[in-house]
Coordinates of C-alpha atoms in Angstrom, one line a residue:
X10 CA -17.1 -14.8 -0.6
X11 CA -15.4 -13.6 2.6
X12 CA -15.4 -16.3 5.4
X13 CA -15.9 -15.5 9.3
X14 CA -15.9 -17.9 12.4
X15 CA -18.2 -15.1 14.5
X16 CA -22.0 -15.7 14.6
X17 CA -24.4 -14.8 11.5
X18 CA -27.1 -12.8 12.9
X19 CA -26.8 -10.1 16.3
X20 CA -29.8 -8.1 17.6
X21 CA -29.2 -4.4 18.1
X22 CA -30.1 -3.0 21.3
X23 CA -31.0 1.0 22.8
X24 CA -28.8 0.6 26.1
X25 CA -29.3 3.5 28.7
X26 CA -26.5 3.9 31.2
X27 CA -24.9 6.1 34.2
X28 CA -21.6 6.8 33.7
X29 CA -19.9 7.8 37.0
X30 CA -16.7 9.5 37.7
X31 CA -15.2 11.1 40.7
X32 CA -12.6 13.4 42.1
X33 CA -9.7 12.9 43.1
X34 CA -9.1 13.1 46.9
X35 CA -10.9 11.6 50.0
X36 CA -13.2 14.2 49.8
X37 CA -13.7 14.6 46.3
X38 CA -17.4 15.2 44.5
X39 CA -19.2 12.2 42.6
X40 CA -20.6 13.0 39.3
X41 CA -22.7 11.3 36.8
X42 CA -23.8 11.3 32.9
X43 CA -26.4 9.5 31.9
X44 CA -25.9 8.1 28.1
X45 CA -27.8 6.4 25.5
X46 CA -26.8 4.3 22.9
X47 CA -27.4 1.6 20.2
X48 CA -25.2 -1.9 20.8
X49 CA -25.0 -4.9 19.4
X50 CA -25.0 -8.4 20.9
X51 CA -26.1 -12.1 20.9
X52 CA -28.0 -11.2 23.9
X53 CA -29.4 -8.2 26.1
X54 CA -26.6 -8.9 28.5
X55 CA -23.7 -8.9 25.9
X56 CA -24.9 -5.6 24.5
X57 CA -25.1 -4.1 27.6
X58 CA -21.6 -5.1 28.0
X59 CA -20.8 -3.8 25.1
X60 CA -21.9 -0.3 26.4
X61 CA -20.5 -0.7 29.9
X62 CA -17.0 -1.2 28.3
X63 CA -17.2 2.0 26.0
X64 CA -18.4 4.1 29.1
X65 CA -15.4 3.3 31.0
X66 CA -13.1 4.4 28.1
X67 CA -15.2 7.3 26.8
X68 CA -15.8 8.5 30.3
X69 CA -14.2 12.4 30.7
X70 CA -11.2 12.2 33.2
X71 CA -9.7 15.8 32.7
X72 CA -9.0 18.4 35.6
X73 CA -8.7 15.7 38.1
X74 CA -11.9 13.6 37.8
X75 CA -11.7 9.4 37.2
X76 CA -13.9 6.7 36.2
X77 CA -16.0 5.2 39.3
X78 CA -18.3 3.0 38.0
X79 CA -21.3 2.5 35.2
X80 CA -24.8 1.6 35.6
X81 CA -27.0 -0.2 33.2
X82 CA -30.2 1.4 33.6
X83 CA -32.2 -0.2 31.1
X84 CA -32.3 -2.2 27.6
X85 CA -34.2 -2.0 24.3
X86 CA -34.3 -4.7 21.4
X87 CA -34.6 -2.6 18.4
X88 CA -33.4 -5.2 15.1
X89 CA -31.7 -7.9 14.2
X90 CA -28.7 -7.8 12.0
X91 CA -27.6 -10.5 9.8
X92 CA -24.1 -10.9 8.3
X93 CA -23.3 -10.5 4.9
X94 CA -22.4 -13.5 3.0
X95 CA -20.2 -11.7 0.4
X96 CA -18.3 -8.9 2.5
X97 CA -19.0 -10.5 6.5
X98 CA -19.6 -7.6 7.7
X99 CA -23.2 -7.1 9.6
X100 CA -26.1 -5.1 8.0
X101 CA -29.7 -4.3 9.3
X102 CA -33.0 -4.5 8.1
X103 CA -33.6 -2.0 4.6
X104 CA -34.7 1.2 7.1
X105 CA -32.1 1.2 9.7
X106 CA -29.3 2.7 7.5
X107 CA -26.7 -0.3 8.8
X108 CA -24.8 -0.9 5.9
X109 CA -22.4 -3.3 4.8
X110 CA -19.4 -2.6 3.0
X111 CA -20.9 -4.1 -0.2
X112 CA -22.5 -0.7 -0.6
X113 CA -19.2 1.0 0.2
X114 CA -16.7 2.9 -1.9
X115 CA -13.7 1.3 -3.8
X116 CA -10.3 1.7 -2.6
X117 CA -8.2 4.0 -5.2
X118 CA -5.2 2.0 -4.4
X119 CA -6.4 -2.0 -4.3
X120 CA -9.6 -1.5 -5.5
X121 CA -12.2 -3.6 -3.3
X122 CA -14.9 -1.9 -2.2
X123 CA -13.8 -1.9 1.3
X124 CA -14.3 1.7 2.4
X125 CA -17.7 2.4 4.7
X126 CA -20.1 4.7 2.5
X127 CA -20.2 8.4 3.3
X128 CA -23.6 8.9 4.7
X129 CA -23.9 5.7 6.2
X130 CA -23.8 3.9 9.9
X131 CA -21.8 0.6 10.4
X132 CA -21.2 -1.7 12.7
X133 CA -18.2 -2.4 14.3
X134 CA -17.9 -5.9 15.6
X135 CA -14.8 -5.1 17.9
X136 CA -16.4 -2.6 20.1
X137 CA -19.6 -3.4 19.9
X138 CA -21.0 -0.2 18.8
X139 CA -21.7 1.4 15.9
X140 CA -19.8 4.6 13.5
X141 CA -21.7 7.2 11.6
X142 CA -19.4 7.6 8.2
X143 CA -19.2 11.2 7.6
X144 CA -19.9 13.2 4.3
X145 CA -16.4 15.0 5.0
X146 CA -12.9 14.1 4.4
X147 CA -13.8 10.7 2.3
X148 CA -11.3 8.4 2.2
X149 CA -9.8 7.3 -1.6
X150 CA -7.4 4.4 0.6
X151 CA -8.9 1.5 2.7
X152 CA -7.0 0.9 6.4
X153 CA -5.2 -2.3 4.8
X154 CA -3.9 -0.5 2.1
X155 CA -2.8 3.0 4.3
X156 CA -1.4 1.0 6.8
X157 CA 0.6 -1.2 4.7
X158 CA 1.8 1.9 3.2
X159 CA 3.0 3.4 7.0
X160 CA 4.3 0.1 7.9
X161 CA 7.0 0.2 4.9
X162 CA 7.8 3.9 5.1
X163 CA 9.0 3.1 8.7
X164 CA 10.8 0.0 7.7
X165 CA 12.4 1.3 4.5
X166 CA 14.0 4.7 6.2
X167 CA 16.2 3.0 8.5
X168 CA 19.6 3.0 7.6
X169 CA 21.0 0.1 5.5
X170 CA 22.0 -2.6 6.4
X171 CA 19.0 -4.1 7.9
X172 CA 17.0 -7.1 7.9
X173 CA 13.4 -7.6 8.5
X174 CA 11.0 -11.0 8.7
X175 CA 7.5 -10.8 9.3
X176 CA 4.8 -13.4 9.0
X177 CA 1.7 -12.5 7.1
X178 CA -0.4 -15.2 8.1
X179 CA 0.2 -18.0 10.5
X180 CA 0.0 -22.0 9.6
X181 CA -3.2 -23.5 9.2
X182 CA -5.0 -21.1 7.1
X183 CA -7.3 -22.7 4.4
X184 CA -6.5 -20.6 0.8
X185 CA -9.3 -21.8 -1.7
X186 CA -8.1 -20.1 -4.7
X187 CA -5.6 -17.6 -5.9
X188 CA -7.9 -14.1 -5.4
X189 CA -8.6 -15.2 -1.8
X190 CA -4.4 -14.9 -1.4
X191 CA -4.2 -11.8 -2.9
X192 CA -7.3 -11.1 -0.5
X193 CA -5.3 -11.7 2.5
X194 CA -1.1 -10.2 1.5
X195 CA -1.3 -8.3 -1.5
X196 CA -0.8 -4.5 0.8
X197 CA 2.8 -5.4 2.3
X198 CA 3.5 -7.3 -1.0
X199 CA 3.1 -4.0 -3.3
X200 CA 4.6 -1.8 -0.8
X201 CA 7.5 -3.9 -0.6
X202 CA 8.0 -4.2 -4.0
X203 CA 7.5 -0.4 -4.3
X204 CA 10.7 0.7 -2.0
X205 CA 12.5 -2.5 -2.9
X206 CA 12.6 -0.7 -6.8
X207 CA 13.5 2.8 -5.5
X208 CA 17.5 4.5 -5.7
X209 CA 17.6 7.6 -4.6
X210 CA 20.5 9.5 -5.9
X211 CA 23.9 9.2 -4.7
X212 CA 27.1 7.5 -4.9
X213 CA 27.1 3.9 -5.7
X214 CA 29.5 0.9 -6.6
X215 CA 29.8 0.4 -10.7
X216 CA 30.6 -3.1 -9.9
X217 CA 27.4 -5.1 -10.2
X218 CA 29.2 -7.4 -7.9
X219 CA 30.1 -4.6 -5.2
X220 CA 26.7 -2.7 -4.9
X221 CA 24.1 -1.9 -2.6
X222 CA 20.9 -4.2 -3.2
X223 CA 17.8 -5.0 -1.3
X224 CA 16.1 -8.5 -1.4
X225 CA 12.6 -9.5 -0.7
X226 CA 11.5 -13.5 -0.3
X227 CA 7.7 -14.8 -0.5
X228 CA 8.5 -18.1 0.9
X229 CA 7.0 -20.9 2.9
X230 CA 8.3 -24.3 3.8
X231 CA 7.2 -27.1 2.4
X232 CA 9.3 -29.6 4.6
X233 CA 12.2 -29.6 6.6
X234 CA 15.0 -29.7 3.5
X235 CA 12.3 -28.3 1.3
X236 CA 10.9 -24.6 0.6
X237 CA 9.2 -22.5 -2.3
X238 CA 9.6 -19.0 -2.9
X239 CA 9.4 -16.2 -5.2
X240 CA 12.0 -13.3 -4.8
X241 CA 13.0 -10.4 -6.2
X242 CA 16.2 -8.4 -6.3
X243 CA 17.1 -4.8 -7.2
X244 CA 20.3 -2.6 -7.3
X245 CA 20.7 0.7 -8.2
X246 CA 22.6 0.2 -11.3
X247 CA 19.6 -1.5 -13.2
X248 CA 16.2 0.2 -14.5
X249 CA 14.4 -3.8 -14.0
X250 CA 14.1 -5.7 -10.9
X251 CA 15.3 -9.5 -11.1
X252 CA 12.2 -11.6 -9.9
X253 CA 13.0 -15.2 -9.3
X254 CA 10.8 -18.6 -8.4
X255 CA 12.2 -22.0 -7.2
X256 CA 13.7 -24.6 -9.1
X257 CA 14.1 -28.1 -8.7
X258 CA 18.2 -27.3 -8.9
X259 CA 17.5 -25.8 -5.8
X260 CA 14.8 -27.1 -4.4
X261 CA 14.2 -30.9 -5.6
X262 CA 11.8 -31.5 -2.9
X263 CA 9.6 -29.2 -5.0
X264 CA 9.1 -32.1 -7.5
X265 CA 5.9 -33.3 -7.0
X266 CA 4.5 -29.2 -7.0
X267 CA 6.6 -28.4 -9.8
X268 CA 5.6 -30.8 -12.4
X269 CA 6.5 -30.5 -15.9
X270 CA 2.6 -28.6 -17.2
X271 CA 3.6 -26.3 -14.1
X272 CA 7.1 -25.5 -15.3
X273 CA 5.7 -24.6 -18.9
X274 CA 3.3 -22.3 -17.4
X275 CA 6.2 -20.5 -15.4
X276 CA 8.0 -20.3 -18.9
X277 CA 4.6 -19.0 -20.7
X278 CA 4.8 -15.9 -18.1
X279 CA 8.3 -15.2 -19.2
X280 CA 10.0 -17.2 -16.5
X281 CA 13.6 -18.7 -18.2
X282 CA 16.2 -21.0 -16.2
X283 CA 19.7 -19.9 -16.9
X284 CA 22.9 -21.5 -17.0
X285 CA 22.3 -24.2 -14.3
X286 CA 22.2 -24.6 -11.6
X287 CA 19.4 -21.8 -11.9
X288 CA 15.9 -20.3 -10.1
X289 CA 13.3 -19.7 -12.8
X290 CA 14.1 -16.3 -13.9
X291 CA 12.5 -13.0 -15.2
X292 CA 13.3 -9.1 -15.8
X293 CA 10.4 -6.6 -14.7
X294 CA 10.0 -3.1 -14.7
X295 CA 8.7 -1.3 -11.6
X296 CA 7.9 2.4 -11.7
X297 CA 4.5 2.6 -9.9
X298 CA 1.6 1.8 -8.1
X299 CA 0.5 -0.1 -10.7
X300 CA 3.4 -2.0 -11.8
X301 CA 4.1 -2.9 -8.6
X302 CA 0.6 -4.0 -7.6
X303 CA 0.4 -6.5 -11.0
X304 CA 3.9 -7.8 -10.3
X305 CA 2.8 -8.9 -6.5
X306 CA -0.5 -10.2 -7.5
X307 CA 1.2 -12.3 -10.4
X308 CA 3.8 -13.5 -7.5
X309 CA 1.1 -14.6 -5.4
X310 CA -1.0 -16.1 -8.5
X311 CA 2.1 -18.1 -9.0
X312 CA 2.2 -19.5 -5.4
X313 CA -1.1 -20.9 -5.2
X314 CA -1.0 -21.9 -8.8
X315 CA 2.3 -23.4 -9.5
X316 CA 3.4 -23.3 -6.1
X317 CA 0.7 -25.2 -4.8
X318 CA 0.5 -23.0 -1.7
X319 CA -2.9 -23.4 0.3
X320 CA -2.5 -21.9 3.8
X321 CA -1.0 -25.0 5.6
X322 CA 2.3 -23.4 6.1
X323 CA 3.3 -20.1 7.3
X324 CA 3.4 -17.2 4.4
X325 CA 6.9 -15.2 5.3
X326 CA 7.7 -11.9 3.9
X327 CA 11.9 -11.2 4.4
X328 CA 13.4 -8.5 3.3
X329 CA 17.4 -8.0 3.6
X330 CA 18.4 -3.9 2.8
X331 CA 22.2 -4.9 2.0
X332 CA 25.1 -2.3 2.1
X333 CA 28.2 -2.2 0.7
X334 CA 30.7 0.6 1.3
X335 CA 33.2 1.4 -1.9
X336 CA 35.3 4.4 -2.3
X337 CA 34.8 6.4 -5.3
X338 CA 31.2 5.1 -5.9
X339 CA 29.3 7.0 -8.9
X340 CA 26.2 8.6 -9.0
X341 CA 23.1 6.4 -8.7
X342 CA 20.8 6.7 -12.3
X343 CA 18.1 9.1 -12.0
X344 CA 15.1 9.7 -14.1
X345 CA 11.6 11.1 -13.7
X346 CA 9.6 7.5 -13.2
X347 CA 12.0 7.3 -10.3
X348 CA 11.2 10.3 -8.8
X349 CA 7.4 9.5 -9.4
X350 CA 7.7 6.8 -7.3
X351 CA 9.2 8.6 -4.5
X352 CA 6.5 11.4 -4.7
X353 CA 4.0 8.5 -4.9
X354 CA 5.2 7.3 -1.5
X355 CA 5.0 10.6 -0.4
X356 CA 0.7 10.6 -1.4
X357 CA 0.9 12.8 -4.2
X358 CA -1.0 12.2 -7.2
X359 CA 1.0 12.2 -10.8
X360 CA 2.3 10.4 -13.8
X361 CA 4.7 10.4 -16.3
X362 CA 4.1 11.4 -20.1
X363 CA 6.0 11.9 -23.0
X364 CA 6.8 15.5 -24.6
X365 CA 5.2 15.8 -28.2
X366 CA 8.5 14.7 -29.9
X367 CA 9.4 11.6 -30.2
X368 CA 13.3 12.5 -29.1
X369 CA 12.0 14.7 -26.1
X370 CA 12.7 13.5 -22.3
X371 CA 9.5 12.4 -20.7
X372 CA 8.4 14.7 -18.4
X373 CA 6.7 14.2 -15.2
X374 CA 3.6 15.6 -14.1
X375 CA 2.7 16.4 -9.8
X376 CA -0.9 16.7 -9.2
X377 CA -1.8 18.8 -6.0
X378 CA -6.1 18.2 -6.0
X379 CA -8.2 18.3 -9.1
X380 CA -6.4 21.6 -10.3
X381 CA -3.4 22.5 -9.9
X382 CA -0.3 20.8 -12.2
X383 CA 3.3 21.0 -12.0
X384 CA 5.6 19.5 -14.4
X385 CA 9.5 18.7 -13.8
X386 CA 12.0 18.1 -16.5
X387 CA 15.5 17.3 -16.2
X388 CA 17.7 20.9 -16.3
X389 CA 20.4 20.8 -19.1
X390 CA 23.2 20.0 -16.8
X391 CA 21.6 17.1 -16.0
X392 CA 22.3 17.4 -12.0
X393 CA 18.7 19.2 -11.7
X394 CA 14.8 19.3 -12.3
X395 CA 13.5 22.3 -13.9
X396 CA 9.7 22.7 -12.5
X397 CA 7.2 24.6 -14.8
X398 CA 3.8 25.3 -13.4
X399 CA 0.7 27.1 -15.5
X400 CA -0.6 30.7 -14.9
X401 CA -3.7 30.2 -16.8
X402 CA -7.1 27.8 -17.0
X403 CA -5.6 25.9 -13.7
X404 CA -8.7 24.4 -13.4
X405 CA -9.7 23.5 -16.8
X406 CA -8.2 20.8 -19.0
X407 CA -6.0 17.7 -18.6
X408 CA -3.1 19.2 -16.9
X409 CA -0.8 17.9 -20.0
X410 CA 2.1 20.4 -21.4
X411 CA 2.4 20.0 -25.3
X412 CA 2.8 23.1 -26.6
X413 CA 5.8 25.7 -25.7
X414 CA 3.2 28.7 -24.2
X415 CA 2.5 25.7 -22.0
X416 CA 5.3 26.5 -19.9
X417 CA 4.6 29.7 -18.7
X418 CA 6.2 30.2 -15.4
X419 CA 9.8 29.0 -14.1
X420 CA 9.4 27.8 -10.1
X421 CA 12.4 26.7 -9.4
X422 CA 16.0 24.8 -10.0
X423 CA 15.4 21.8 -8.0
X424 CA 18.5 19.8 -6.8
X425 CA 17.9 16.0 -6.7
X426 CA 19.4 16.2 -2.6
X427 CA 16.7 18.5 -2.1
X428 CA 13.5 16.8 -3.8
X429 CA 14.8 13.4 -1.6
X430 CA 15.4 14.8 1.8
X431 CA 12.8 14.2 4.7
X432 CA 10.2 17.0 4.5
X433 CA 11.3 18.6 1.4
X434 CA 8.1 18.4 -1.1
X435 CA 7.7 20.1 -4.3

């Protein structure tokens, strides 16, 4: 059940308005436009400030004309709006057509139903106003989820090193069970573990000691001396990422959170301390959207659960992109749920499947639309991808290639450099 401090029921008003604008100049013209709209408010007056607001930034000021002014000519009650208890968000009565997002469409990526209903009119609580949700263009991603994915593209390209520290949400946030946290910092979570897990090709240290790595830290402070964390680390000599929680080596003021039942339960999930002093420690694989999005939500199950975090502390996401220059590096591993990943960042659609023999490379399939299927296989030298598409019955079937007359057309020798470098795309 979502929780909101913002008032449980608004009426929904018709506001007609004057929008004025002049020219500029002494002598310049007046104009105005008169506008009618439906706003929502606690009370006639906040509605119609609601529409006086969006006049002034929807009010036309090309070739020279400016905003002068808005007139509240008159306003209509129409309904009432109550908010819902399970998604907060408002809805009106059965025949107005305001929807919640209850009746909306699932996100593809986090799956909550979190994306407005094609067809439908909602309302949007920050404005003041309210959105028709076109039949066109239908979103498969909700905002959180696209704009955690921007937000790590941007921080992931810069050049290593770097360091980056953000705070997800601030102290004094009450967390009533693990699902609520995952609710409120699973998006930067995944897409942090996503890039954290990604090498692209190129020359690299062979000593595990001497290598580039990147680090990401869940952590919040339970006292001065005293915090808990999870935290993962990834090089590009390994195929797993090393995921790590607190100890009481480290961290003995965790002793009255980490008691002995909660310990087991870390070693139940596969957690194992090592040669001491040691975190609790675990190997995990990370190749996709879906790896990566079961990996954060068992990290954040394991700080409200074991952890014992409940929102009185800050919740900070670090990240350090480490770099470490060696002469005479060799080549980074490379292997087609690597490059998946990459595409995946990228928004294409595809997955990796096995060839029909048991001893054949797995092969990786890029899905542009419903349709249209290439697959790419690592070229005999090993240095390149060999990219087969179909000429026949591209719209029929699963897209898989089993059978030699499968691959029907050569496209191209791909180099790795090429696949990897900004704005190159299969």
């Amino acid at each position: 059940m979502a929780t909101t401090n913002g008032p449980e029921r608004l009426g929904a008003y018709q506001v007609s308005y004057v929008i004025w604008s002049r020219q500029d100049g002494e002598e310049g013209q007046r104009r105005r436009e008169l506008s009618e709209s439906c706003f929502g408010g606690t009370t006639p007056e906040a509605a119609a400030a609601h529409a006086a607001r969006w006049a002034k930034e929807s009010c036309r000021t090309a070739g020279g004309w400016r905003f002068d002014g808005v007139e509240i000519a008159a306003t209509r009650y129409v309904y009432t709006m109550g908010r819902c208890e399970q998604c907060a968000k408002f809805r009106g009565p059965k025949d107005s057509g305001i929807l919640c997002l209850c009746e909306g469409l699932r996100c593809k990526r986090c799956g909550r139903r979190n994306i407005w209903r094609p067809g439908s009119t909602y309302y949007d609580e920050e404005k003041g106003g309210f959105w028709h949700v076109s039949h066109v263009a239908v979103r498969s991603w909700c905002e959180a989820c696209v704009r955690a994915r921007e937000d790590a593209k941007k921080r992931f390209a810069r050049e290593r090193p770097w360091g980056d520290e953000c705070v997800l949400f601030g102290p004094g946030t009450s967390i009533t069970s693990a699902e609520e946290l995952r609710q409120l910092c699973a998006e930067p979570l995944i897409e942090a573990l996503l890039f954290l897990a990604v090498w692209a090709p190129g020359a690299y240290g062979t000593d595990p000691e001497r290598c580039d790595s990147t680090f990401v830290v869940l952590s919040f402070r339970v006292s001065e001396n005293t915090s808990a964390y999870v935290q993962f680390l990834s090089d590009p000599l390994h195929q797993t990422v090393l995921w790590e929680v607190s100890s009481l080596d480290y961290q003995p003021g965790l002793a009255d959170r980490l008691t002995p039942d909660r310990q087991a339960a870390l070693v139940a999930c596969g957690f194992e301390i090592g040669a001491r002093p040691s975190n609790y420690r675990r190997e995990v694989v990370i190749d996709s959207d879906a790896s990566a999005g079961e990996v954060a939500h068992e990290a954040l199950d394991i700080l409200f659960e074991v952890l014992g975090y409940r929102g009185e502390e800050a919740l900070v996401l670090h990240i350090e992109a480490e770099r470490v220059v060696e002469e005479g590096g060799a080549a980074g591993g490379f292997e087609p749920g690597r490059l998946a990943v990459l595409l995946r960042q990228e928004g294409y659609g595809l997955r990796v499947v096995r060839g029909a023999e048991p001893t054949e490379d797995r092969r990786l399939e890029v899905r542009f639309g419903d349709d249209v299927v290439l697959t790419v296989a690592s070229a005999a030298d090993g240095r390149r991808f060999k990219v087969f598409t179909r000429l026949g019955r591209l719209a029929r079937g699963d897209g898989r290639i089993t059978e030699a007359r499968d691959h029907l057309h050569l496209v191209a020798f791909v180099p790795h450099e090429r696949v990897l470098k900004g704005g190159s795309r299969l």
